[in-house]
């Protein structure tokens, strides 16, 4: 029987999905159904003090008629290979025991779970391999990265773009928005920005030129705010944090736009990878 202390059990407790992690396609089960089942399993395992009830260790090797997928819980698969097809699309191949099938119908999808920037992400994908493929299954994951720089009211067109991405459950574009304002009080549309930043693929960062100390900011802003003016060092850090070479969108005053463009060039982006509003 496996033993854990209270701290270990808390680390093993399932994380409740965010509303943005539900694809709203009527999946059976939904990610929230799976969460409730995993939470119930965790509670029963903790009550009995037996971690093996949580891990579900197998006592015998898999046979060809075994079913790998269980709608009641997630199954772990080993990533066998990753093939980059384009700048914005990669083919992921996962290993399956020889002779064992996923037994999915044509067009049926899987819900994959992973961690992105510390946030647990769940997305639905339809395997692109042959239905009778043995020993593996493949999914095609498409994404890009938008790097946004705004000053003042220049945030308006960017929010429209972000909302069009988060409203589309099939859009996997990553977004990093950098808002440049004088102080925390000068940040436009805080509530909407906070709401959008809860999505798994949206991050916000702030540059406050006249704010004196981070202590004046809410806790949720302190780790994602730079005090002072936007400079080359900050922009290099943001560019290097992108998973792929980003496409930059800039909206502000004429001077702001030109300064950011110059910094982006120095950070390695060419003019074809930048758009000025």
PDB file of C-alpha atoms in Angstrom:
ATOM      1  CA  UNK A   1       0.000   0.000   0.000  1.00  0.00           C
ATOM      2  CA  UNK A   2       1.420   3.403  -0.967  1.00  0.00           C
ATOM      3  CA  UNK A   3       1.732   6.040   1.747  1.00  0.00           C
ATOM      4  CA  UNK A   4       1.673   9.851   1.446  1.00  0.00           C
ATOM      5  CA  UNK A   5       1.720  12.689   3.917  1.00  0.00           C
ATOM      6  CA  UNK A   6      -0.811  15.546   3.800  1.00  0.00           C
ATOM      7  CA  UNK A   7       1.422  17.700   1.584  1.00  0.00           C
ATOM      8  CA  UNK A   8       1.815  14.878  -0.945  1.00  0.00           C
ATOM      9  CA  UNK A   9      -1.931  14.329  -1.065  1.00  0.00           C
ATOM     10  CA  UNK A  10      -2.551  18.024  -1.757  1.00  0.00           C
ATOM     11  CA  UNK A  11      -0.069  17.898  -4.646  1.00  0.00           C
ATOM     12  CA  UNK A  12      -1.932  14.902  -6.077  1.00  0.00           C
ATOM     13  CA  UNK A  13      -5.350  16.575  -5.806  1.00  0.00           C
ATOM     14  CA  UNK A  14      -6.886  17.135  -9.289  1.00  0.00           C
ATOM     15  CA  UNK A  15      -7.023  20.739 -10.475  1.00  0.00           C
ATOM     16  CA  UNK A  16     -10.428  22.127 -11.361  1.00  0.00           C
ATOM     17  CA  UNK A  17     -10.540  23.193 -15.048  1.00  0.00           C
ATOM     18  CA  UNK A  18     -11.071  26.830 -15.928  1.00  0.00           C
ATOM     19  CA  UNK A  19     -14.256  27.696 -17.864  1.00  0.00           C
ATOM     20  CA  UNK A  20     -12.007  28.472 -20.854  1.00  0.00           C
ATOM     21  CA  UNK A  21     -10.775  24.859 -20.886  1.00  0.00           C
ATOM     22  CA  UNK A  22     -14.197  23.549 -21.862  1.00  0.00           C
ATOM     23  CA  UNK A  23     -14.574  23.378 -25.656  1.00  0.00           C
ATOM     24  CA  UNK A  24     -18.390  23.814 -25.364  1.00  0.00           C
ATOM     25  CA  UNK A  25     -18.924  21.050 -27.955  1.00  0.00           C
ATOM     26  CA  UNK A  26     -21.089  18.864 -25.736  1.00  0.00           C
ATOM     27  CA  UNK A  27     -18.315  16.307 -25.137  1.00  0.00           C
ATOM     28  CA  UNK A  28     -19.324  13.153 -23.238  1.00  0.00           C
ATOM     29  CA  UNK A  29     -17.633  13.239 -20.837  1.00  0.00           C
ATOM     30  CA  UNK A  30     -16.841  16.941 -20.486  1.00  0.00           C
ATOM     31  CA  UNK A  31     -13.563  18.003 -18.855  1.00  0.00           C
ATOM     32  CA  UNK A  32     -15.636  18.967 -15.812  1.00  0.00           C
ATOM     33  CA  UNK A  33     -17.161  15.463 -15.684  1.00  0.00           C
ATOM     34  CA  UNK A  34     -13.653  13.989 -15.731  1.00  0.00           C
ATOM     35  CA  UNK A  35     -12.549  16.394 -13.018  1.00  0.00           C
ATOM     36  CA  UNK A  36     -15.429  15.368 -10.739  1.00  0.00           C
ATOM     37  CA  UNK A  37     -14.624  11.683 -11.239  1.00  0.00           C
ATOM     38  CA  UNK A  38     -10.918  12.192 -10.584  1.00  0.00           C
ATOM     39  CA  UNK A  39     -11.708  14.279  -7.503  1.00  0.00           C
ATOM     40  CA  UNK A  40     -13.987  11.529  -6.188  1.00  0.00           C
ATOM     41  CA  UNK A  41     -11.242   8.942  -6.811  1.00  0.00           C
ATOM     42  CA  UNK A  42      -8.738  11.182  -4.993  1.00  0.00           C
ATOM     43  CA  UNK A  43     -11.060  11.568  -2.012  1.00  0.00           C
ATOM     44  CA  UNK A  44     -11.589   7.793  -1.733  1.00  0.00           C
ATOM     45  CA  UNK A  45      -7.863   7.083  -2.072  1.00  0.00           C
ATOM     46  CA  UNK A  46      -6.984   9.678   0.555  1.00  0.00           C
ATOM     47  CA  UNK A  47      -9.652   8.413   2.968  1.00  0.00           C
ATOM     48  CA  UNK A  48      -8.133   4.909   2.745  1.00  0.00           C
ATOM     49  CA  UNK A  49      -4.575   6.247   2.689  1.00  0.00           C
ATOM     50  CA  UNK A  50      -3.785   4.152  -0.399  1.00  0.00           C
ATOM     51  CA  UNK A  51      -2.102   5.946  -3.308  1.00  0.00           C
ATOM     52  CA  UNK A  52      -2.379   2.803  -5.448  1.00  0.00           C
ATOM     53  CA  UNK A  53      -6.120   3.478  -5.680  1.00  0.00           C
ATOM     54  CA  UNK A  54      -5.189   6.765  -7.339  1.00  0.00           C
ATOM     55  CA  UNK A  55      -2.536   5.529  -9.734  1.00  0.00           C
ATOM     56  CA  UNK A  56      -4.473   2.449 -10.830  1.00  0.00           C
ATOM     57  CA  UNK A  57      -1.400   0.229 -11.233  1.00  0.00           C
ATOM     58  CA  UNK A  58      -1.872  -2.704 -13.647  1.00  0.00           C
ATOM     59  CA  UNK A  59      -1.116  -6.183 -12.446  1.00  0.00           C
ATOM     60  CA  UNK A  60      -0.874  -7.781 -15.888  1.00  0.00           C
ATOM     61  CA  UNK A  61       0.479  -6.781 -19.337  1.00  0.00           C
ATOM     62  CA  UNK A  62      -1.981  -5.420 -21.862  1.00  0.00           C
ATOM     63  CA  UNK A  63      -3.610  -7.828 -24.303  1.00  0.00           C
ATOM     64  CA  UNK A  64      -4.658  -7.033 -27.859  1.00  0.00           C
ATOM     65  CA  UNK A  65      -8.308  -6.746 -26.861  1.00  0.00           C
ATOM     66  CA  UNK A  66      -7.610  -4.297 -24.024  1.00  0.00           C
ATOM     67  CA  UNK A  67      -9.087  -0.824 -24.383  1.00  0.00           C
ATOM     68  CA  UNK A  68      -6.602   1.989 -23.827  1.00  0.00           C
ATOM     69  CA  UNK A  69      -9.111   4.791 -23.530  1.00  0.00           C
ATOM     70  CA  UNK A  70     -11.484   5.139 -20.628  1.00  0.00           C
ATOM     71  CA  UNK A  71     -14.086   7.937 -20.570  1.00  0.00           C
ATOM     72  CA  UNK A  72     -13.857   7.873 -16.773  1.00  0.00           C
ATOM     73  CA  UNK A  73     -10.226   9.035 -16.568  1.00  0.00           C
ATOM     74  CA  UNK A  74      -7.146  10.156 -18.507  1.00  0.00           C
ATOM     75  CA  UNK A  75      -4.543   7.681 -19.802  1.00  0.00           C
ATOM     76  CA  UNK A  76      -0.819   8.402 -20.147  1.00  0.00           C
ATOM     77  CA  UNK A  77       0.953   7.956 -23.509  1.00  0.00           C
ATOM     78  CA  UNK A  78       4.626   8.330 -24.355  1.00  0.00           C
ATOM     79  CA  UNK A  79       5.520  10.915 -27.002  1.00  0.00           C
ATOM     80  CA  UNK A  80       7.418   8.991 -29.684  1.00  0.00           C
ATOM     81  CA  UNK A  81       8.247  11.796 -32.086  1.00  0.00           C
ATOM     82  CA  UNK A  82       7.485  15.399 -32.977  1.00  0.00           C
ATOM     83  CA  UNK A  83       7.671  16.476 -36.593  1.00  0.00           C
ATOM     84  CA  UNK A  84       7.561  20.161 -37.496  1.00  0.00           C
ATOM     85  CA  UNK A  85       5.466  20.550 -40.648  1.00  0.00           C
ATOM     86  CA  UNK A  86       5.336  24.355 -40.900  1.00  0.00           C
ATOM     87  CA  UNK A  87       6.177  27.310 -38.682  1.00  0.00           C
ATOM     88  CA  UNK A  88       2.726  27.006 -37.154  1.00  0.00           C
ATOM     89  CA  UNK A  89       1.982  23.253 -37.260  1.00  0.00           C
ATOM     90  CA  UNK A  90       3.592  20.135 -35.798  1.00  0.00           C
ATOM     91  CA  UNK A  91       2.699  16.433 -35.953  1.00  0.00           C
ATOM     92  CA  UNK A  92       2.843  14.633 -32.594  1.00  0.00           C
ATOM     93  CA  UNK A  93       3.139  10.827 -32.609  1.00  0.00           C
ATOM     94  CA  UNK A  94       2.313   8.946 -29.396  1.00  0.00           C
ATOM     95  CA  UNK A  95       3.267   5.347 -28.708  1.00  0.00           C
ATOM     96  CA  UNK A  96       0.630   2.650 -28.218  1.00  0.00           C
ATOM     97  CA  UNK A  97       1.425  -0.983 -27.232  1.00  0.00           C
ATOM     98  CA  UNK A  98       1.807  -3.200 -30.310  1.00  0.00           C
ATOM     99  CA  UNK A  99      -1.411  -4.998 -31.167  1.00  0.00           C
ATOM    100  CA  UNK A 100      -3.547  -2.639 -29.085  1.00  0.00           C
ATOM    101  CA  UNK A 101      -5.959  -0.234 -30.785  1.00  0.00           C
ATOM    102  CA  UNK A 102      -7.479   3.031 -29.595  1.00  0.00           C
ATOM    103  CA  UNK A 103     -10.753   1.772 -31.081  1.00  0.00           C
ATOM    104  CA  UNK A 104     -11.930   5.209 -32.106  1.00  0.00           C
ATOM    105  CA  UNK A 105     -14.532   5.727 -34.799  1.00  0.00           C
ATOM    106  CA  UNK A 106     -13.745   7.856 -37.851  1.00  0.00           C
ATOM    107  CA  UNK A 107     -13.816  11.534 -36.829  1.00  0.00           C
ATOM    108  CA  UNK A 108     -14.014  10.795 -33.107  1.00  0.00           C
ATOM    109  CA  UNK A 109     -11.770  13.013 -30.986  1.00  0.00           C
ATOM    110  CA  UNK A 110      -9.528  12.702 -27.961  1.00  0.00           C
ATOM    111  CA  UNK A 111      -9.185  15.165 -25.107  1.00  0.00           C
ATOM    112  CA  UNK A 112      -5.471  15.724 -24.478  1.00  0.00           C
ATOM    113  CA  UNK A 113      -4.190  17.203 -21.244  1.00  0.00           C
ATOM    114  CA  UNK A 114      -0.884  18.915 -20.558  1.00  0.00           C
ATOM    115  CA  UNK A 115       0.711  21.884 -18.801  1.00  0.00           C
ATOM    116  CA  UNK A 116       1.528  25.209 -20.507  1.00  0.00           C
ATOM    117  CA  UNK A 117       3.273  27.905 -18.434  1.00  0.00           C
ATOM    118  CA  UNK A 118       2.105  26.220 -15.250  1.00  0.00           C
ATOM    119  CA  UNK A 119      -1.539  26.128 -16.375  1.00  0.00           C
ATOM    120  CA  UNK A 120      -3.189  22.769 -17.002  1.00  0.00           C
ATOM    121  CA  UNK A 121      -4.628  22.777 -20.526  1.00  0.00           C
ATOM    122  CA  UNK A 122      -7.170  20.390 -22.022  1.00  0.00           C
ATOM    123  CA  UNK A 123      -8.008  20.444 -25.730  1.00  0.00           C
ATOM    124  CA  UNK A 124      -9.892  18.167 -28.104  1.00  0.00           C
ATOM    125  CA  UNK A 125      -8.043  16.732 -31.123  1.00  0.00           C
ATOM    126  CA  UNK A 126      -9.026  14.273 -33.824  1.00  0.00           C
ATOM    127  CA  UNK A 127      -6.243  11.754 -34.591  1.00  0.00           C
ATOM    128  CA  UNK A 128      -4.961  12.098 -38.181  1.00  0.00           C
ATOM    129  CA  UNK A 129      -3.540   8.574 -38.523  1.00  0.00           C
ATOM    130  CA  UNK A 130      -5.336   5.648 -40.188  1.00  0.00           C
ATOM    131  CA  UNK A 131      -8.151   4.220 -38.080  1.00  0.00           C
ATOM    132  CA  UNK A 132      -6.487   0.769 -38.043  1.00  0.00           C
ATOM    133  CA  UNK A 133      -2.985   2.077 -37.216  1.00  0.00           C
ATOM    134  CA  UNK A 134      -1.156  -0.093 -34.668  1.00  0.00           C
ATOM    135  CA  UNK A 135       1.537   0.947 -32.232  1.00  0.00           C
ATOM    136  CA  UNK A 136       0.854   4.687 -32.420  1.00  0.00           C
ATOM    137  CA  UNK A 137      -1.589   7.515 -32.952  1.00  0.00           C
ATOM    138  CA  UNK A 138      -0.928  11.019 -34.316  1.00  0.00           C
ATOM    139  CA  UNK A 139      -2.441  14.442 -33.756  1.00  0.00           C
ATOM    140  CA  UNK A 140      -1.803  17.645 -35.661  1.00  0.00           C
ATOM    141  CA  UNK A 141      -1.363  20.708 -33.461  1.00  0.00           C
ATOM    142  CA  UNK A 142      -1.418  24.128 -35.118  1.00  0.00           C
ATOM    143  CA  UNK A 143      -0.434  27.342 -33.414  1.00  0.00           C
ATOM    144  CA  UNK A 144       1.365  30.651 -33.836  1.00  0.00           C
ATOM    145  CA  UNK A 145       2.367  33.461 -31.494  1.00  0.00           C
ATOM    146  CA  UNK A 146       1.205  37.068 -31.604  1.00  0.00           C
ATOM    147  CA  UNK A 147       3.303  39.584 -29.681  1.00  0.00           C
ATOM    148  CA  UNK A 148       1.317  42.769 -29.083  1.00  0.00           C
ATOM    149  CA  UNK A 149       2.618  46.163 -27.948  1.00  0.00           C
ATOM    150  CA  UNK A 150       0.114  48.889 -27.120  1.00  0.00           C
ATOM    151  CA  UNK A 151       0.154  52.355 -25.639  1.00  0.00           C
ATOM    152  CA  UNK A 152      -2.924  54.059 -24.175  1.00  0.00           C
ATOM    153  CA  UNK A 153      -6.054  53.681 -26.285  1.00  0.00           C
ATOM    154  CA  UNK A 154      -4.072  51.604 -28.779  1.00  0.00           C
ATOM    155  CA  UNK A 155      -5.266  48.635 -26.746  1.00  0.00           C
ATOM    156  CA  UNK A 156      -8.727  48.720 -28.386  1.00  0.00           C
ATOM    157  CA  UNK A 157      -7.926  46.924 -31.691  1.00  0.00           C
ATOM    158  CA  UNK A 158      -5.774  44.374 -29.871  1.00  0.00           C
ATOM    159  CA  UNK A 159      -8.616  43.381 -27.549  1.00  0.00           C
ATOM    160  CA  UNK A 160     -10.819  42.734 -30.569  1.00  0.00           C
ATOM    161  CA  UNK A 161      -8.169  40.407 -32.000  1.00  0.00           C
ATOM    162  CA  UNK A 162      -7.689  38.603 -28.672  1.00  0.00           C
ATOM    163  CA  UNK A 163     -11.419  38.075 -28.243  1.00  0.00           C
ATOM    164  CA  UNK A 164     -11.727  36.686 -31.765  1.00  0.00           C
ATOM    165  CA  UNK A 165      -9.055  34.124 -30.812  1.00  0.00           C
ATOM    166  CA  UNK A 166     -10.511  33.135 -27.456  1.00  0.00           C
ATOM    167  CA  UNK A 167     -14.034  32.959 -28.908  1.00  0.00           C
ATOM    168  CA  UNK A 168     -12.841  30.367 -31.455  1.00  0.00           C
ATOM    169  CA  UNK A 169     -12.304  27.047 -29.693  1.00  0.00           C
ATOM    170  CA  UNK A 170     -10.212  25.767 -32.618  1.00  0.00           C
ATOM    171  CA  UNK A 171      -7.799  28.726 -32.633  1.00  0.00           C
ATOM    172  CA  UNK A 172      -4.593  27.805 -30.795  1.00  0.00           C
ATOM    173  CA  UNK A 173      -2.740  31.056 -31.355  1.00  0.00           C
ATOM    174  CA  UNK A 174      -0.675  32.158 -28.363  1.00  0.00           C
ATOM    175  CA  UNK A 175      -0.921  35.846 -27.463  1.00  0.00           C
ATOM    176  CA  UNK A 176       1.366  37.993 -25.331  1.00  0.00           C
ATOM    177  CA  UNK A 177       0.038  41.525 -24.874  1.00  0.00           C
ATOM    178  CA  UNK A 178       2.320  44.225 -23.491  1.00  0.00           C
ATOM    179  CA  UNK A 179       0.440  47.319 -22.361  1.00  0.00           C
ATOM    180  CA  UNK A 180       2.390  50.545 -21.807  1.00  0.00           C
ATOM    181  CA  UNK A 181       0.764  53.079 -19.473  1.00  0.00           C
ATOM    182  CA  UNK A 182       1.828  55.764 -17.001  1.00  0.00           C
ATOM    183  CA  UNK A 183       0.450  54.135 -13.836  1.00  0.00           C
ATOM    184  CA  UNK A 184      -1.744  51.220 -12.765  1.00  0.00           C
ATOM    185  CA  UNK A 185      -4.748  53.558 -12.590  1.00  0.00           C
ATOM    186  CA  UNK A 186      -4.182  54.502 -16.238  1.00  0.00           C
ATOM    187  CA  UNK A 187      -4.566  50.938 -17.522  1.00  0.00           C
ATOM    188  CA  UNK A 188      -7.634  50.774 -19.743  1.00  0.00           C
ATOM    189  CA  UNK A 189     -10.220  47.964 -19.521  1.00  0.00           C
ATOM    190  CA  UNK A 190      -8.575  46.129 -16.604  1.00  0.00           C
ATOM    191  CA  UNK A 191     -11.471  43.733 -16.007  1.00  0.00           C
ATOM    192  CA  UNK A 192     -11.621  42.587 -19.613  1.00  0.00           C
ATOM    193  CA  UNK A 193      -7.835  42.190 -19.772  1.00  0.00           C
ATOM    194  CA  UNK A 194      -7.867  40.092 -16.597  1.00  0.00           C
ATOM    195  CA  UNK A 195     -10.697  37.977 -17.971  1.00  0.00           C
ATOM    196  CA  UNK A 196      -8.864  37.317 -21.237  1.00  0.00           C
ATOM    197  CA  UNK A 197      -5.600  36.506 -19.457  1.00  0.00           C
ATOM    198  CA  UNK A 198      -7.334  33.544 -17.767  1.00  0.00           C
ATOM    199  CA  UNK A 199      -7.334  31.718 -21.104  1.00  0.00           C
ATOM    200  CA  UNK A 200      -4.549  29.162 -21.471  1.00  0.00           C
ATOM    201  CA  UNK A 201      -3.050  30.891 -24.522  1.00  0.00           C
ATOM    202  CA  UNK A 202      -3.173  34.556 -23.447  1.00  0.00           C
ATOM    203  CA  UNK A 203      -0.584  36.361 -21.300  1.00  0.00           C
ATOM    204  CA  UNK A 204      -0.521  40.024 -20.305  1.00  0.00           C
ATOM    205  CA  UNK A 205       2.485  42.145 -19.336  1.00  0.00           C
ATOM    206  CA  UNK A 206       2.582  45.795 -18.314  1.00  0.00           C
ATOM    207  CA  UNK A 207       5.139  48.586 -18.567  1.00  0.00           C
ATOM    208  CA  UNK A 208       4.326  51.484 -16.221  1.00  0.00           C
ATOM    209  CA  UNK A 209       6.500  54.531 -16.781  1.00  0.00           C
ATOM    210  CA  UNK A 210       5.416  56.641 -13.779  1.00  0.00           C
ATOM    211  CA  UNK A 211       4.512  54.049 -11.140  1.00  0.00           C
ATOM    212  CA  UNK A 212       6.957  54.391  -8.248  1.00  0.00           C
ATOM    213  CA  UNK A 213       6.836  50.933  -6.689  1.00  0.00           C
ATOM    214  CA  UNK A 214       5.362  47.495  -7.298  1.00  0.00           C
ATOM    215  CA  UNK A 215       3.958  47.613  -3.773  1.00  0.00           C
ATOM    216  CA  UNK A 216       1.246  49.959  -5.086  1.00  0.00           C
ATOM    217  CA  UNK A 217      -0.046  47.224  -7.416  1.00  0.00           C
ATOM    218  CA  UNK A 218      -2.390  44.295  -6.712  1.00  0.00           C
ATOM    219  CA  UNK A 219      -0.550  41.021  -6.175  1.00  0.00           C
ATOM    220  CA  UNK A 220      -1.735  39.647  -9.514  1.00  0.00           C
ATOM    221  CA  UNK A 221       0.091  42.453 -11.357  1.00  0.00           C
ATOM    222  CA  UNK A 222       3.410  42.534  -9.539  1.00  0.00           C
ATOM    223  CA  UNK A 223       5.093  39.622 -11.320  1.00  0.00           C
ATOM    224  CA  UNK A 224       4.009  40.781 -14.765  1.00  0.00           C
ATOM    225  CA  UNK A 225       4.885  44.471 -14.577  1.00  0.00           C
ATOM    226  CA  UNK A 226       8.052  46.398 -15.467  1.00  0.00           C
ATOM    227  CA  UNK A 227       8.514  49.831 -13.907  1.00  0.00           C
ATOM    228  CA  UNK A 228      10.068  52.412 -16.194  1.00  0.00           C
ATOM    229  CA  UNK A 229      10.006  52.825 -19.934  1.00  0.00           C
ATOM    230  CA  UNK A 230       9.815  50.120 -22.553  1.00  0.00           C
ATOM    231  CA  UNK A 231      13.346  49.329 -23.697  1.00  0.00           C
ATOM    232  CA  UNK A 232      15.352  46.890 -25.797  1.00  0.00           C
ATOM    233  CA  UNK A 233      16.096  44.555 -22.888  1.00  0.00           C
ATOM    234  CA  UNK A 234      12.403  44.141 -22.069  1.00  0.00           C
ATOM    235  CA  UNK A 235      11.485  43.525 -25.705  1.00  0.00           C
ATOM    236  CA  UNK A 236      14.277  40.955 -26.156  1.00  0.00           C
ATOM    237  CA  UNK A 237      13.004  39.095 -23.107  1.00  0.00           C
ATOM    238  CA  UNK A 238       9.446  39.083 -24.492  1.00  0.00           C
ATOM    239  CA  UNK A 239      10.553  37.957 -27.957  1.00  0.00           C
ATOM    240  CA  UNK A 240      12.685  35.149 -26.508  1.00  0.00           C
ATOM    241  CA  UNK A 241       9.777  33.955 -24.354  1.00  0.00           C
ATOM    242  CA  UNK A 242       7.730  33.101 -27.463  1.00  0.00           C
ATOM    243  CA  UNK A 243       7.551  29.443 -28.489  1.00  0.00           C
ATOM    244  CA  UNK A 244       7.857  30.305 -32.163  1.00  0.00           C
ATOM    245  CA  UNK A 245       9.191  33.349 -33.988  1.00  0.00           C
ATOM    246  CA  UNK A 246       6.356  35.789 -33.201  1.00  0.00           C
ATOM    247  CA  UNK A 247       4.402  38.144 -35.385  1.00  0.00           C
ATOM    248  CA  UNK A 248       4.361  41.568 -33.722  1.00  0.00           C
ATOM    249  CA  UNK A 249       1.408  43.963 -33.693  1.00  0.00           C
ATOM    250  CA  UNK A 250       2.027  47.528 -32.510  1.00  0.00           C
ATOM    251  CA  UNK A 251      -0.524  50.255 -31.816  1.00  0.00           C
ATOM    252  CA  UNK A 252       0.185  53.609 -30.198  1.00  0.00           C
ATOM    253  CA  UNK A 253       1.457  57.053 -31.096  1.00  0.00           C
ATOM    254  CA  UNK A 254       3.711  57.552 -34.116  1.00  0.00           C
ATOM    255  CA  UNK A 255       6.737  57.893 -31.824  1.00  0.00           C
ATOM    256  CA  UNK A 256       5.783  54.811 -29.797  1.00  0.00           C
ATOM    257  CA  UNK A 257       5.307  52.717 -32.932  1.00  0.00           C
ATOM    258  CA  UNK A 258       8.672  53.739 -34.384  1.00  0.00           C
ATOM    259  CA  UNK A 259      10.527  53.121 -31.124  1.00  0.00           C
ATOM    260  CA  UNK A 260       9.000  49.644 -30.750  1.00  0.00           C
ATOM    261  CA  UNK A 261       9.750  48.808 -34.389  1.00  0.00           C
ATOM    262  CA  UNK A 262      13.398  49.751 -33.892  1.00  0.00           C
ATOM    263  CA  UNK A 263      13.607  47.620 -30.757  1.00  0.00           C
ATOM    264  CA  UNK A 264      11.987  44.667 -32.548  1.00  0.00           C
ATOM    265  CA  UNK A 265      14.509  44.936 -35.381  1.00  0.00           C
ATOM    266  CA  UNK A 266      17.332  44.919 -32.848  1.00  0.00           C
ATOM    267  CA  UNK A 267      15.754  41.880 -31.187  1.00  0.00           C
ATOM    268  CA  UNK A 268      15.937  39.963 -34.474  1.00  0.00           C
ATOM    269  CA  UNK A 269      12.504  40.437 -36.060  1.00  0.00           C
ATOM    270  CA  UNK A 270      12.336  41.612 -39.649  1.00  0.00           C
ATOM    271  CA  UNK A 271       9.823  44.140 -40.950  1.00  0.00           C
ATOM    272  CA  UNK A 272       7.702  41.388 -42.537  1.00  0.00           C
ATOM    273  CA  UNK A 273       7.053  40.041 -39.022  1.00  0.00           C
ATOM    274  CA  UNK A 274       5.696  43.363 -37.719  1.00  0.00           C
ATOM    275  CA  UNK A 275       2.518  45.325 -38.339  1.00  0.00           C
ATOM    276  CA  UNK A 276       1.897  48.906 -37.244  1.00  0.00           C
ATOM    277  CA  UNK A 277      -1.707  50.075 -36.732  1.00  0.00           C
TER     278      UNK A 277
END
